[in-house]
């Protein structure tokens, strides 16, 4: 495990703050009624120690370092509940194809040639993109997860990371038995990391035997961590599961005793009302990935029904091979509009509901809502600042509306994760953006060359 | 009419260029196979006079002013075929509401208090947003169209502008008869403007009598200009038309003899295959506004069917009260993904088809495809340059894929319209962005105050 860096600032005496972040508006939650004009946040170490009007905070903490943005909107960092960050290296390599052609002729052959270095570099690229578009936490499932974690550690991002297991040999660990050992090793390496949590990640019910599903379930129980699985992403998966197990993917996991509040079910596109009831009854969380579901023509997840049933939902971008970005602002915009259209009801997925899904809802999906997802005294300082002084954000009547329907990742100018400034005036402070881009261009040329041979 | 400013540069002797725009890639069309590495464009006056490799152009035109962007992608400016630009002042004022509540309780009362100055200022705001997100042409329908034209003239944007007419008194011209006079006057004022074309704009078949529809049709014929009309936007409109006229909106216009290649039908959400056949047979153009159709829960337009029938399609953002932006990059992304989902076919609306719709398709909708929509020697110089050196655009395998699925309006760094540089390094050169934002904040406060009284 890489060495954990020391905190950036020495812990000051009590009643002191390290950093005061102030601006035009503070939106601590997803609700417009909670907005504070001229508000700010005081941070000590990794936590929020005070919130309120900027002038009052400045008087209370005169010695704190100031980050004041005249036209800034201060808000919680976004939580991306489903990524394959390293797939950034495949962005735009193959689009607009039937699912099986895309997977079998393009993605699987490319993945077979993955190396630890490509995964590490490509994850760095996604981390740069995520920080520059307002994400402060992400939940990643991929191959060579140790490299994903190494990159996340370097970036200072908060991360939930799992090595994906399935019945077939993996480009990373080879035979499945090695996979369990690899995951167990990750748990050991990162057990005390302040920002990285290891998760248990079976790929899906159509690619994992019941034994695999159960063994990872036991690891999730042992470590009390999220159990992340693609579930009912499309009709083909459900058909296959019915043929093999005589039931739907949701029923299959229920029969195996694998539905519980740690389960993070990704997609849930093809689930009926009865299955929604099952997910709700077991406290299962759902990572909704609207843009991936649209681009792959998987279908629209029944989000309005899931919300009515009280299921906790987060938003996810999925990988850049099927989205093709990791911009959570774009994902909010798509999510809100998609479900209005699908239900033919413009009141569905209002701006506050959508913003909640991208913040506190996502945090709840990761069992982290007591630490992140909103700005509250005592919570971790995961904070972003947007520049409101732009044509597409003027005038401003309702902040959640602007965030969901008009704002873009590029509007984020500062980012603080765990009390640490990781981006200032759009300059990344923990990553060397120029070096990452140069290296990724080389990797892109290699991928293209090897594909053409 | 405002005085037309003199050309920025004196016309040089033949075989000279005023401006050479060069970069990493030149994409003159929507097709990846047309891309030229290290390509560039030479401009003289308002037109493209040469295209090719940067080094060859530099050798041929050694005295031309250079605009070189090492990581730049040079491409045609985007064409937004449906806007209500001045509605930027209502962005976020009311969202997530049933259509009639939104219109009758929020938009109509707010519009009743519009003034020429609010329309002028709000159009300037949209123009700033459009230029900053890569649009170089737009087709606008609204009230106080003379103010819209005044703002467009000031910005240097290419514009198709119409005063919307309907059977009811208008906040602008009052009684309908004055409306025809107002439109006639606009035609006179702008008949020789190099960038602004006046259009004939009946609001819709449910708000306009057959007589109104026909009189504007005659004006469109007389001036050989686009006849822009909202058509079959939602089920309620079709029901109303059936009750009133015993036929669908498409049939109604056909019976009145108002379907022809000048007709730009906006939305066409509720049209069946027979009506698609009618639109195709008459050479009617369609402005497709996916984000507005989604947000208002109007439904998905049958774009795959329209394409199959050979109907010319452009993309439009609609107004910022129902989108809530005028960013054509976002619109491309939504359009491509929406129709894959609706048809459950990931090959529908591939990146090149979608990019074509936002460029040459849009130009064709406005009968301007011989002048704009692609970069060709002899065409007008409407050119944008994007910065490719960013995490979300790296690596680069396929340019149309990146433009549709990953790029954002904020990636556009330079914009040239009609040979004139209107934005350089994201600084607007024809508009005072700071002054516009300040004025719009005041207007926003006024709108909010008057609504609350």
Coordinates of C-alpha atoms in Angstrom, one line a residue, chain A residues 31-417:
Chain A
X31 CA -32.9 22.1 -1.1
X32 CA -33.3 25.7 -2.3
X33 CA -34.8 26.7 1.1
X34 CA -31.5 25.8 2.8
X35 CA -29.4 28.3 0.6
X36 CA -27.6 31.0 2.5
X37 CA -26.7 34.2 0.7
X38 CA -23.2 35.3 1.4
X39 CA -22.6 32.1 3.2
X40 CA -19.4 30.1 3.9
X41 CA -17.9 27.0 5.5
X42 CA -15.1 26.8 8.0
X43 CA -12.9 23.7 7.8
X44 CA -10.4 22.2 10.4
X45 CA -8.4 19.2 9.4
X46 CA -10.7 17.0 7.3
X47 CA -14.0 18.3 8.7
X48 CA -16.5 21.1 8.6
X49 CA -16.5 22.9 11.9
X50 CA -18.8 25.8 11.2
X51 CA -21.2 27.2 8.6
X52 CA -23.0 30.4 8.3
X53 CA -22.7 33.9 7.0
X54 CA -19.2 34.8 5.7
X55 CA -18.8 37.9 7.8
X56 CA -19.7 36.0 11.0
X57 CA -17.3 33.2 10.1
X58 CA -14.5 35.7 9.3
X59 CA -14.9 37.4 12.7
X60 CA -14.9 34.0 14.5
X61 CA -11.9 32.6 12.6
X62 CA -9.7 35.6 11.8
X63 CA -6.5 33.6 11.3
X64 CA -7.9 31.0 8.9
X65 CA -6.7 30.9 5.3
X66 CA -9.4 32.4 3.1
X67 CA -10.8 31.1 -0.1
X68 CA -13.2 33.7 -1.2
X69 CA -15.0 33.7 -4.5
X70 CA -17.2 36.7 -5.1
X71 CA -19.5 34.9 -7.5
X72 CA -19.0 31.5 -6.0
X73 CA -21.6 28.9 -5.2
X74 CA -20.3 26.6 -2.4
X75 CA -22.0 23.2 -2.3
X76 CA -21.3 19.5 -1.5
X77 CA -19.0 17.6 -3.9
X78 CA -20.8 15.2 -6.2
X79 CA -20.9 11.4 -5.5
X80 CA -20.5 9.2 -8.6
X81 CA -21.8 5.8 -7.6
X82 CA -20.7 3.8 -10.6
X83 CA -17.6 4.1 -12.7
X84 CA -15.1 2.0 -14.6
X85 CA -12.6 4.9 -14.4
X86 CA -9.8 3.2 -16.4
X87 CA -12.1 2.7 -19.4
X88 CA -11.4 6.4 -20.2
X89 CA -8.7 4.9 -22.5
X90 CA -11.5 3.4 -24.7
X91 CA -13.6 6.6 -24.9
X92 CA -14.8 6.9 -28.5
X93 CA -12.9 3.8 -29.7
X94 CA -16.2 2.2 -30.7
X95 CA -19.7 3.7 -30.5
X96 CA -23.1 3.3 -32.0
X97 CA -22.9 -0.4 -32.3
X98 CA -25.1 -3.3 -31.2
X99 CA -24.2 -4.3 -27.6
X100 CA -22.6 -7.7 -28.4
X101 CA -20.6 -6.3 -31.4
X102 CA -19.4 -3.5 -29.2
X103 CA -18.4 -5.8 -26.3
X104 CA -17.1 -8.8 -28.3
X105 CA -15.4 -7.1 -31.2
X106 CA -14.1 -4.0 -29.4
X107 CA -14.1 -3.8 -25.6
X108 CA -13.2 -7.4 -24.7
X109 CA -10.3 -7.6 -27.1
X110 CA -9.0 -4.2 -25.9
X111 CA -9.4 -5.2 -22.3
X112 CA -7.5 -8.5 -22.9
X113 CA -4.5 -6.3 -23.7
X114 CA -4.8 -4.1 -20.6
X115 CA -1.7 -3.7 -18.4
X116 CA -1.4 -2.4 -14.8
X117 CA 0.2 0.8 -16.2
X118 CA -2.7 1.5 -18.7
X119 CA -5.2 1.1 -15.9
X120 CA -3.2 3.3 -13.6
X121 CA -2.7 6.0 -16.2
X122 CA -6.3 5.8 -17.4
X123 CA -7.6 6.1 -13.9
X124 CA -5.5 9.2 -13.4
X125 CA -7.1 10.6 -16.5
X126 CA -10.6 9.9 -15.2
X127 CA -9.7 11.3 -11.8
X128 CA -8.6 14.6 -13.5
X129 CA -11.9 14.7 -15.4
X130 CA -13.9 13.9 -12.3
X131 CA -12.2 16.6 -10.1
X132 CA -12.6 19.1 -12.9
X133 CA -16.3 18.4 -13.2
X134 CA -17.2 18.5 -9.4
X135 CA -17.0 14.9 -8.3
X136 CA -15.4 14.3 -4.9
X137 CA -16.3 10.7 -4.4
X138 CA -16.6 7.8 -6.7
X139 CA -17.3 4.1 -6.6
X140 CA -15.3 2.1 -9.1
X141 CA -15.5 -1.5 -10.3
X142 CA -12.7 -2.7 -12.6
X143 CA -9.7 -4.9 -13.3
X144 CA -6.3 -4.2 -11.7
X145 CA -8.2 -2.5 -8.8
X146 CA -4.9 -2.0 -7.0
X147 CA -3.8 0.3 -9.7
X148 CA -7.1 2.2 -9.5
X149 CA -6.6 2.6 -5.8
X150 CA -3.0 3.8 -6.3
X151 CA -4.2 6.5 -8.7
X152 CA -7.1 7.5 -6.4
X153 CA -4.7 7.7 -3.5
X154 CA -2.4 10.0 -5.5
X155 CA -5.3 12.3 -6.5
X156 CA -6.7 12.8 -3.0
X157 CA -10.1 11.7 -4.2
X158 CA -12.5 9.8 -1.8
X159 CA -13.1 6.4 -3.4
X160 CA -14.8 3.0 -3.1
X161 CA -12.9 0.6 -5.2
X162 CA -13.5 -3.1 -6.1
X163 CA -11.8 -5.7 -8.2
X164 CA -14.4 -7.2 -10.5
X165 CA -14.7 -11.0 -10.2
X166 CA -16.4 -13.3 -12.7
X167 CA -16.2 -17.0 -13.6
X168 CA -13.7 -16.6 -16.4
X169 CA -10.0 -16.0 -16.2
X170 CA -9.2 -12.3 -15.7
X171 CA -6.6 -10.2 -17.5
X172 CA -5.4 -9.2 -14.0
X173 CA -5.4 -12.2 -11.7
X174 CA -5.9 -15.2 -14.0
X175 CA -7.9 -17.9 -12.3
X176 CA -10.8 -17.0 -10.0
X177 CA -9.1 -18.4 -6.9
X178 CA -6.4 -15.8 -7.3
X179 CA -9.1 -13.2 -7.6
X180 CA -10.4 -13.9 -4.1
X181 CA -6.8 -13.7 -2.8
X182 CA -6.3 -10.4 -4.7
X183 CA -9.4 -8.9 -3.1
X184 CA -8.5 -10.1 0.4
X185 CA -5.1 -8.5 -0.1
X186 CA -6.8 -5.2 -1.1
X187 CA -8.9 -5.3 2.0
X188 CA -5.7 -5.7 4.1
X189 CA -3.8 -3.0 2.3
X190 CA -6.5 -0.3 2.6
X191 CA -8.1 -1.2 5.9
X192 CA -6.9 2.0 7.6
X193 CA -6.8 4.4 4.6
X194 CA -8.7 7.6 5.3
X195 CA -10.1 8.0 1.8
X196 CA -10.2 4.6 0.2
X197 CA -12.7 1.8 1.0
X198 CA -12.4 -1.6 -0.7
X199 CA -15.7 -3.1 -1.9
X200 CA -16.8 -6.6 -3.0
X201 CA -17.7 -6.6 -6.7
X202 CA -19.2 -9.6 -8.5
X203 CA -19.6 -8.6 -12.1
X204 CA -23.2 -9.8 -12.5
X205 CA -25.5 -12.8 -12.0
X206 CA -25.0 -13.9 -15.7
X207 CA -21.2 -13.9 -15.3
X208 CA -20.8 -15.2 -11.8
X209 CA -21.7 -18.6 -10.3
X210 CA -23.8 -18.7 -7.1
X211 CA -20.6 -19.8 -5.3
X212 CA -18.7 -16.7 -6.4
X213 CA -21.7 -14.5 -5.5
X214 CA -21.9 -16.0 -2.0
X215 CA -18.1 -15.9 -1.3
X216 CA -18.0 -12.2 -2.2
X217 CA -21.1 -11.7 -0.1
X218 CA -19.3 -13.2 2.9
X219 CA -16.4 -10.8 2.3
X220 CA -18.8 -7.8 2.2
X221 CA -20.3 -9.0 5.5
X222 CA -16.9 -9.5 7.1
X223 CA -15.7 -6.0 6.1
X224 CA -19.1 -4.3 6.3
X225 CA -18.5 -2.8 2.9
X226 CA -20.7 -2.2 -0.2
X227 CA -21.5 -5.3 -2.4
X228 CA -21.5 -3.8 -5.8
X229 CA -23.1 -5.7 -8.7
X230 CA -24.5 -5.0 -12.2
X231 CA -28.1 -6.1 -11.9
X232 CA -30.9 -6.4 -14.5
X233 CA -29.1 -4.0 -16.9
X234 CA -31.0 -5.2 -20.0
X235 CA -33.6 -7.8 -21.2
X236 CA -30.9 -10.2 -22.4
X237 CA -29.5 -10.5 -18.9
X238 CA -32.9 -11.3 -17.4
X239 CA -33.7 -13.9 -20.1
X240 CA -30.4 -15.6 -19.5
X241 CA -31.0 -15.7 -15.7
X242 CA -34.5 -17.1 -16.2
X243 CA -33.1 -19.8 -18.5
X244 CA -30.3 -20.7 -16.1
X245 CA -31.9 -20.2 -12.7
X246 CA -35.6 -20.1 -13.4
X247 CA -36.0 -16.6 -11.9
X248 CA -35.0 -13.0 -12.5
X249 CA -31.7 -11.6 -11.4
X250 CA -33.3 -9.8 -8.4
X251 CA -35.0 -13.0 -7.3
X252 CA -31.8 -14.9 -7.8
X253 CA -29.9 -12.7 -5.4
X254 CA -32.8 -12.7 -3.0
X255 CA -32.8 -16.5 -2.9
X256 CA -29.1 -16.5 -2.3
X257 CA -29.6 -14.1 0.7
X258 CA -27.6 -11.4 -1.0
X259 CA -30.0 -8.5 -0.9
X260 CA -29.3 -6.3 2.1
X261 CA -28.6 -2.6 2.8
X262 CA -24.9 -3.1 1.8
X263 CA -26.0 -4.3 -1.7
X264 CA -25.5 -1.6 -4.3
X265 CA -27.4 -2.8 -7.4
X266 CA -26.2 -1.0 -10.5
X267 CA -28.6 -0.2 -13.3
X268 CA -31.9 -2.1 -12.4
X269 CA -33.3 -1.2 -15.8
X270 CA -35.4 -4.3 -16.3
X271 CA -37.2 -4.7 -12.9
X272 CA -41.0 -4.8 -12.4
X273 CA -43.0 -3.5 -9.6
X274 CA -42.8 -6.7 -7.6
X275 CA -39.0 -6.6 -7.9
X276 CA -39.0 -3.0 -6.9
X277 CA -40.8 -4.1 -3.8
X278 CA -38.2 -6.8 -3.1
X279 CA -35.4 -4.2 -3.4
X280 CA -37.1 -1.8 -1.1
X281 CA -37.9 -4.4 1.5
X282 CA -34.3 -5.5 1.7
X283 CA -33.0 -1.9 1.8
X284 CA -31.0 -2.4 -1.4
X285 CA -29.4 0.7 -2.9
X286 CA -29.5 1.4 -6.6
X287 CA -26.9 3.2 -8.8
X288 CA -28.8 4.7 -11.7
X289 CA -26.7 5.3 -14.8
X290 CA -29.1 7.0 -17.3
X291 CA -26.6 8.1 -20.0
X292 CA -25.1 4.6 -20.2
X293 CA -28.6 3.0 -20.3
X294 CA -29.5 5.4 -23.1
X295 CA -26.4 5.1 -25.2
X296 CA -26.3 1.3 -25.0
X297 CA -30.1 1.2 -25.6
X298 CA -30.6 -0.9 -22.5
X299 CA -33.8 0.9 -21.6
X300 CA -35.1 3.4 -19.0
X301 CA -34.7 2.3 -15.4
X302 CA -38.1 2.7 -13.5
X303 CA -36.7 5.5 -11.4
X304 CA -40.1 7.1 -10.6
X305 CA -41.3 3.7 -9.3
X306 CA -38.1 3.1 -7.3
X307 CA -38.5 6.6 -5.7
X308 CA -42.1 5.9 -4.9
X309 CA -41.1 2.6 -3.2
X310 CA -38.6 4.5 -1.1
X311 CA -35.5 2.9 -2.6
X312 CA -32.3 4.9 -2.0
X313 CA -30.8 6.0 -5.4
X314 CA -27.5 7.4 -6.4
X315 CA -26.4 8.5 -9.9
X316 CA -23.5 7.0 -11.8
X317 CA -21.8 7.8 -15.1
X318 CA -20.7 4.2 -15.8
X319 CA -17.5 3.9 -17.8
X320 CA -16.4 6.4 -20.5
X321 CA -16.6 3.6 -23.1
X322 CA -20.4 3.8 -22.7
X323 CA -21.3 7.4 -21.8
X324 CA -18.7 8.9 -22.9
X325 CA -17.7 11.0 -19.9
X326 CA -17.7 11.0 -16.1
X327 CA -19.4 14.4 -15.8
X328 CA -22.0 14.2 -13.1
X329 CA -23.6 17.5 -14.1
X330 CA -24.4 16.1 -17.5
X331 CA -25.7 13.0 -15.7
X332 CA -28.1 15.0 -13.5
X333 CA -29.4 16.9 -16.6
X334 CA -30.0 13.6 -18.5
X335 CA -31.6 11.9 -15.5
X336 CA -34.1 14.6 -14.8
X337 CA -35.2 15.0 -18.4
X338 CA -35.2 11.3 -19.2
X339 CA -37.7 10.3 -16.5
X340 CA -40.1 13.2 -17.3
X341 CA -40.2 11.9 -20.8
X342 CA -40.6 8.2 -20.0
X343 CA -43.4 8.9 -17.5
X344 CA -44.8 11.8 -19.7
X345 CA -44.9 13.7 -16.4
X346 CA -42.8 16.9 -16.1
X347 CA -43.1 16.9 -12.3
X348 CA -41.1 13.7 -12.0
X349 CA -37.4 14.0 -11.0
X350 CA -37.6 17.6 -10.0
X351 CA -34.3 19.5 -9.6
X352 CA -34.0 18.9 -5.9
X353 CA -34.7 15.2 -6.1
X354 CA -32.1 14.9 -8.9
X355 CA -29.5 16.9 -7.0
X356 CA -30.1 14.8 -3.9
X357 CA -29.5 11.7 -5.9
X358 CA -26.1 13.1 -7.0
X359 CA -25.1 14.1 -3.5
X360 CA -26.7 12.6 -0.3
X361 CA -28.4 9.8 -2.1
X362 CA -25.1 8.7 -3.6
X363 CA -23.5 8.9 -0.2
X364 CA -26.3 6.7 1.3
X365 CA -25.6 4.2 -1.5
X366 CA -22.1 3.9 -0.1
X367 CA -23.2 3.9 3.6
X368 CA -21.4 7.2 3.9
X369 CA -24.3 9.6 4.4
X370 CA -23.2 10.4 8.0
X371 CA -19.8 11.6 6.6
X372 CA -20.5 13.1 3.1
X373 CA -23.2 14.2 0.7
X374 CA -24.2 17.4 2.4
X375 CA -22.4 20.2 4.2
X376 CA -23.1 19.9 7.9
X377 CA -20.9 20.7 10.9
X378 CA -19.1 17.5 11.8
X379 CA -19.1 16.0 8.3
X380 CA -16.1 15.6 6.1
X381 CA -15.1 18.7 4.1
X382 CA -15.9 17.5 0.5
X383 CA -16.8 20.8 -1.1
X384 CA -16.9 22.3 -4.5
X385 CA -17.2 25.9 -5.6
X386 CA -18.9 26.9 -8.9
X387 CA -18.5 30.3 -10.7
X388 CA -22.0 31.7 -11.1
X389 CA -20.9 34.7 -13.0
X390 CA -21.6 33.2 -16.4
X391 CA -24.2 33.7 -19.1
X392 CA -25.8 30.3 -18.7
X393 CA -26.2 30.8 -14.9
X394 CA -27.6 34.3 -15.1
X395 CA -30.1 35.4 -13.7
X396 CA -30.4 33.0 -10.8
X397 CA -33.8 32.2 -9.3
X398 CA -33.3 28.7 -8.0
X399 CA -30.0 27.1 -7.4
X400 CA -30.9 23.4 -7.7
X401 CA -32.6 24.2 -11.1
X402 CA -29.4 25.8 -12.4
X403 CA -27.3 22.9 -11.1
X404 CA -29.4 20.2 -12.7
X405 CA -30.5 22.0 -15.9
X406 CA -27.9 24.6 -16.8
X407 CA -24.6 24.1 -15.0
X408 CA -21.7 22.1 -16.5
X409 CA -18.7 20.4 -15.0
X410 CA -16.5 23.2 -16.4
X411 CA -18.3 25.7 -14.0
X412 CA -16.5 24.1 -11.0
X413 CA -13.5 26.2 -10.2
X414 CA -12.3 24.9 -6.8
X415 CA -12.5 21.5 -5.1
X416 CA -11.8 20.5 -1.6
X417 CA -11.7 16.8 -0.6

